């Protein structure tokens, strides 16, 4: 009885609201944390005089040291060191407009936003509806997982996968980046879960990961060799590999079909509305994640029936 209560869809929905609030922090801060790391790597590379000589001076021992690069590296490092500490846990949540810390009672998932009527308590600027939407979406998906898998401990495992997919979809939509910090743990967790017998046969998971990665990798290179342009990023390969590890090789084609059709419809709609961002692209990751969630919740047999493969 306690397990049935803890893993009841209603209980998981409440858990999803809380996790959704945390995901909002991850979606906002993880790209910034990664950008700081990348700038730190730039500073490190600029300061590497030996690397500069090998690349730009043909390895000549008497090549002049790139002093200007060294000065730039020092200035960049100083600027990075002067930035306030930033991690997923610190500092406390703040208003993106005025920077005021958000009180704990205003940070309660969904209820805090409703209580404030969607405005900051300090500056009264609007708090984007995106925040409660992510919380509601995560809560609804957790409840759906509870309904789909029942009161079994494995439901929590699937809830974890759902949370990562929601975060990846939001980050990719905002930045067109699918961070390795999320895609790779999702991939390995899927393989380990299969190896432990918690999800699907290990062979299906391994071939799913391989098929997911190689299918988009092949499309990427075919498109690049044909047009000279890059049609997608490597993060898409890793995300589909992770979905294959969780859902099996049989689901790769259905996921790609759903993601491509929905992505094309959304892209055409955005083009007609003149809302495509600079470069006239739509990130593919959110549609891969969405299709993966549909397959996860519908079940393999149902999905294969949709496309006439059952």
C-alpha positions in Angstrom: 0.0 0.0 0.0 2.7 2.6 0.8 4.4 1.9 -2.5 1.1 2.3 -4.4 0.6 5.6 -2.6 4.1 6.9 -3.3 4.0 5.9 -6.9 0.4 6.9 -7.6 0.0 9.2 -10.6 -1.2 12.0 -8.3 1.9 11.7 -6.1 4.1 11.6 -9.1 2.4 14.7 -10.5 3.3 16.7 -7.3 6.9 15.4 -7.5 6.9 16.5 -11.2 5.9 20.0 -10.2 8.9 20.2 -7.8 11.3 18.7 -10.3 9.9 21.0 -13.0 10.8 24.0 -10.8 14.4 22.6 -10.6 14.5 22.1 -14.3 13.8 25.8 -14.8 17.0 26.5 -13.0 18.9 23.9 -15.0 17.5 25.3 -18.3 18.5 28.8 -17.4 21.9 28.2 -15.7 23.5 25.2 -17.5 24.0 27.0 -20.8 25.6 29.9 -18.9 27.9 27.6 -16.9 28.9 25.9 -20.2 29.6 29.2 -21.9 31.9 30.2 -19.0 33.8 26.9 -19.3 34.2 27.5 -23.1 35.6 31.0 -22.6 38.0 29.5 -20.0 39.1 27.0 -22.6 39.6 29.9 -25.1 41.8 31.7 -22.6 43.8 28.5 -22.0 44.3 28.0 -25.7 45.3 31.6 -26.2 48.0 31.3 -23.5 49.5 28.1 -25.1 52.4 29.6 -27.0 53.8 26.1 -28.1 50.4 25.2 -29.7 50.5 28.6 -31.5 53.9 27.8 -32.9 52.9 24.4 -34.1 49.8 25.6 -35.8 50.7 29.0 -37.1 54.5 29.0 -37.4 55.1 25.6 -38.9 57.0 24.4 -35.8 59.9 26.8 -36.4 61.9 27.2 -33.2 62.6 30.9 -33.8 58.9 31.8 -34.3 58.0 34.9 -32.4 55.9 34.3 -29.3 52.3 35.6 -29.8 52.5 38.1 -27.0 49.2 39.7 -28.0 47.5 36.3 -27.5 49.0 36.0 -24.1 47.7 39.4 -23.1 44.3 38.5 -24.4 44.4 35.3 -22.4 45.3 37.2 -19.2 42.5 39.8 -19.7 40.0 37.1 -20.4 41.0 35.0 -17.4 40.8 38.1 -15.2 37.3 38.9 -16.5 36.1 35.3 -15.9 37.6 35.3 -12.3 35.7 38.5 -11.6 32.3 37.0 -12.4 30.1 36.0 -9.5 29.9 32.3 -8.6 27.4 30.4 -10.7 26.3 26.8 -10.3 23.1 24.9 -10.4 22.7 25.2 -6.6 24.0 28.8 -6.1 23.1 31.6 -6.0 19.5 31.5 -4.9 16.8 31.9 -7.5 16.6 35.5 -8.6 14.3 37.7 -10.8 15.8 37.8 -14.3 14.8 41.5 -14.6 15.9 43.2 -11.3 18.1 40.5 -9.7 16.1 40.4 -6.4 16.3 37.1 -4.6 13.0 35.2 -4.7 11.5 34.4 -1.3 10.9 30.7 -0.6 7.1 31.1 -0.5 7.2 32.8 -3.9 9.2 29.9 -5.3 6.7 27.2 -4.6 6.0 25.4 -7.9 3.1 26.9 -9.8 1.4 28.3 -6.6 4.1 30.9 -6.2 3.6 32.2 -9.8 -0.2 32.2 -9.4 0.1 34.0 -6.0 2.3 36.7 -7.6 -0.1 36.9 -10.6 2.9 36.3 -12.9 4.9 39.3 -11.7 8.0 39.8 -9.7 7.3 40.8 -6.0 10.1 43.4 -6.2 10.1 45.1 -9.6 6.6 43.9 -10.8 8.0 42.9 -14.1 6.2 39.9 -15.8 7.6 36.5 -14.9 7.5 34.5 -18.2 4.7 31.9 -18.4 7.4 29.5 -19.5 8.3 28.8 -15.8 4.9 27.5 -14.7 4.5 25.7 -18.1 7.6 23.7 -17.5 6.4 22.8 -14.0 3.0 21.8 -15.3 4.4 19.8 -18.2 6.8 17.9 -16.0 4.0 17.2 -13.5 1.7 16.0 -16.2 4.4 13.8 -17.7 5.3 12.3 -14.3 1.6 11.5 -13.8 1.5 9.9 -17.2 4.5 7.7 -16.4 2.7 6.6 -13.2 -0.3 5.6 -15.2 1.8 3.9 -17.9 4.1 1.8 -15.7 2.0 1.5 -12.5 3.2 1.4 -8.9 6.6 -0.1 -9.7 10.0 1.3 -8.7 11.0 1.4 -12.4 8.5 4.3 -12.8 10.9 6.6 -11.0 13.6 5.6 -13.4 11.4 6.6 -16.3 10.5 9.9 -14.5 14.2 10.6 -14.4 14.5 10.1 -18.2 11.5 12.3 -18.7 13.0 15.1 -16.6 16.2 15.1 -18.6 14.3 15.1 -21.9 12.3 18.1 -20.8 15.5 20.0 -19.9 17.2 19.1 -23.2 14.2 20.2 -25.2 14.0 23.6 -23.5 17.8 24.2 -23.6 18.0 23.2 -27.3 15.0 25.5 -28.2 16.7 28.4 -26.4 20.3 27.9 -27.5 20.4 25.2 -30.2 22.8 23.3 -27.9 22.2 19.8 -26.5 24.8 19.6 -23.6 26.9 16.5 -23.2 26.3 16.9 -19.5 22.7 15.7 -20.1 22.8 13.6 -23.3 25.6 11.3 -22.2 24.3 10.5 -18.7 20.9 9.8 -20.3 22.6 7.5 -22.8 24.6 5.6 -20.3 21.7 5.4 -17.8 19.6 3.8 -20.6 22.3 1.2 -21.3 22.9 0.4 -17.6 19.1 0.1 -16.9 18.9 -2.4 -19.8 21.9 -4.3 -18.5 20.2 -4.6 -15.1 17.0 -5.9 -16.7 14.9 -2.9 -15.7 13.7 -1.7 -19.1 14.4 -3.7 -22.2 16.8 -6.4 -23.5 20.4 -5.2 -23.5 20.9 -6.1 -27.1 17.9 -3.9 -28.1 19.3 -1.1 -26.1 22.8 -1.4 -27.6 21.6 -1.6 -31.1 19.1 1.2 -30.4 22.0 3.5 -29.3 24.1 2.5 -32.3 21.2 2.9 -34.8 20.2 6.2 -33.2 23.6 7.7 -33.5 24.6 6.4 -36.9 21.3 7.2 -38.6 21.6 10.9 -37.9 25.4 10.9 -38.3 24.8 9.5 -41.8 22.2 12.1 -42.7 24.5 14.8 -41.4 27.4 13.8 -43.6 25.2 13.2 -46.6 23.7 16.6 -46.3 27.1 18.2 -45.7 28.8 16.5 -48.7 25.9 17.4 -50.9 25.3 21.0 -49.8 28.5 22.0 -48.0 26.4 23.0 -45.0 25.7 21.5 -41.6 22.1 20.5 -41.2 22.3 19.5 -37.5 24.6 19.2 -34.6 26.3 16.3 -32.9 24.1 16.7 -29.9 21.1 15.4 -32.0 23.1 12.2 -32.7 23.7 11.7 -29.0 20.1 12.4 -28.1 18.7 9.9 -30.6 21.3 7.4 -29.4 20.1 7.9 -25.8 16.5 7.4 -26.9 17.5 4.2 -28.7 19.1 3.0 -25.5 15.9 3.6 -23.5 13.4 2.5 -26.2 15.2 0.1 -28.5 16.3 0.0 -32.1 12.7 -0.7 -33.2 11.6 2.8 -32.2 14.3 4.8 -34.1 12.3 5.1 -37.3 9.0 6.0 -35.6 10.8 8.7 -33.5 12.5 10.1 -36.6 9.2 10.1 -38.5 7.3 11.9 -35.8 10.1 14.4 -35.1 10.6 15.2 -38.7 6.9 15.7 -39.5 6.2 17.8 -36.4 9.4 19.8 -36.9 8.5 20.5 -40.5 5.0 21.7 -39.6 6.3 23.9 -36.8 9.1 25.3 -39.1 6.7 26.1 -41.8 4.4 27.8 -39.4 7.2 29.9 -37.9 8.3 30.8 -41.4 4.8 32.0 -42.4 4.7 34.0 -39.1 8.2 35.4 -39.8 9.3 34.2 -36.5 12.3 32.1 -37.6 15.5 33.1 -35.7 18.6 34.4 -37.4 20.0 31.8 -39.8 16.4 30.6 -40.5 16.6 27.3 -38.6 14.5 25.4 -36.1 16.4 23.1 -33.6 15.6 19.4 -34.0 16.3 18.4 -30.4 12.9 19.4 -29.0 11.1 17.3 -31.6 13.3 14.3 -31.0 12.6 14.6 -27.3 8.9 15.1 -27.8 8.7 12.1 -30.2 10.7 10.0 -27.6 8.2 10.9 -24.9 5.2 9.9 -27.1 6.8 6.5 -27.8 7.7 6.0 -24.2 4.2 6.7 -23.0 2.3 5.0 -25.8 4.4 1.8 -25.8 6.2 0.0 -28.5 3.3 -2.1 -29.7 1.0 0.8 -30.0 3.5 2.9 -31.9 4.4 0.0 -34.3 0.6 -0.4 -34.9 0.4 3.3 -35.9 2.9 2.8 -38.7 1.5 -0.6 -39.7 4.5 -2.6 -38.5 2.7 -4.5 -35.7 
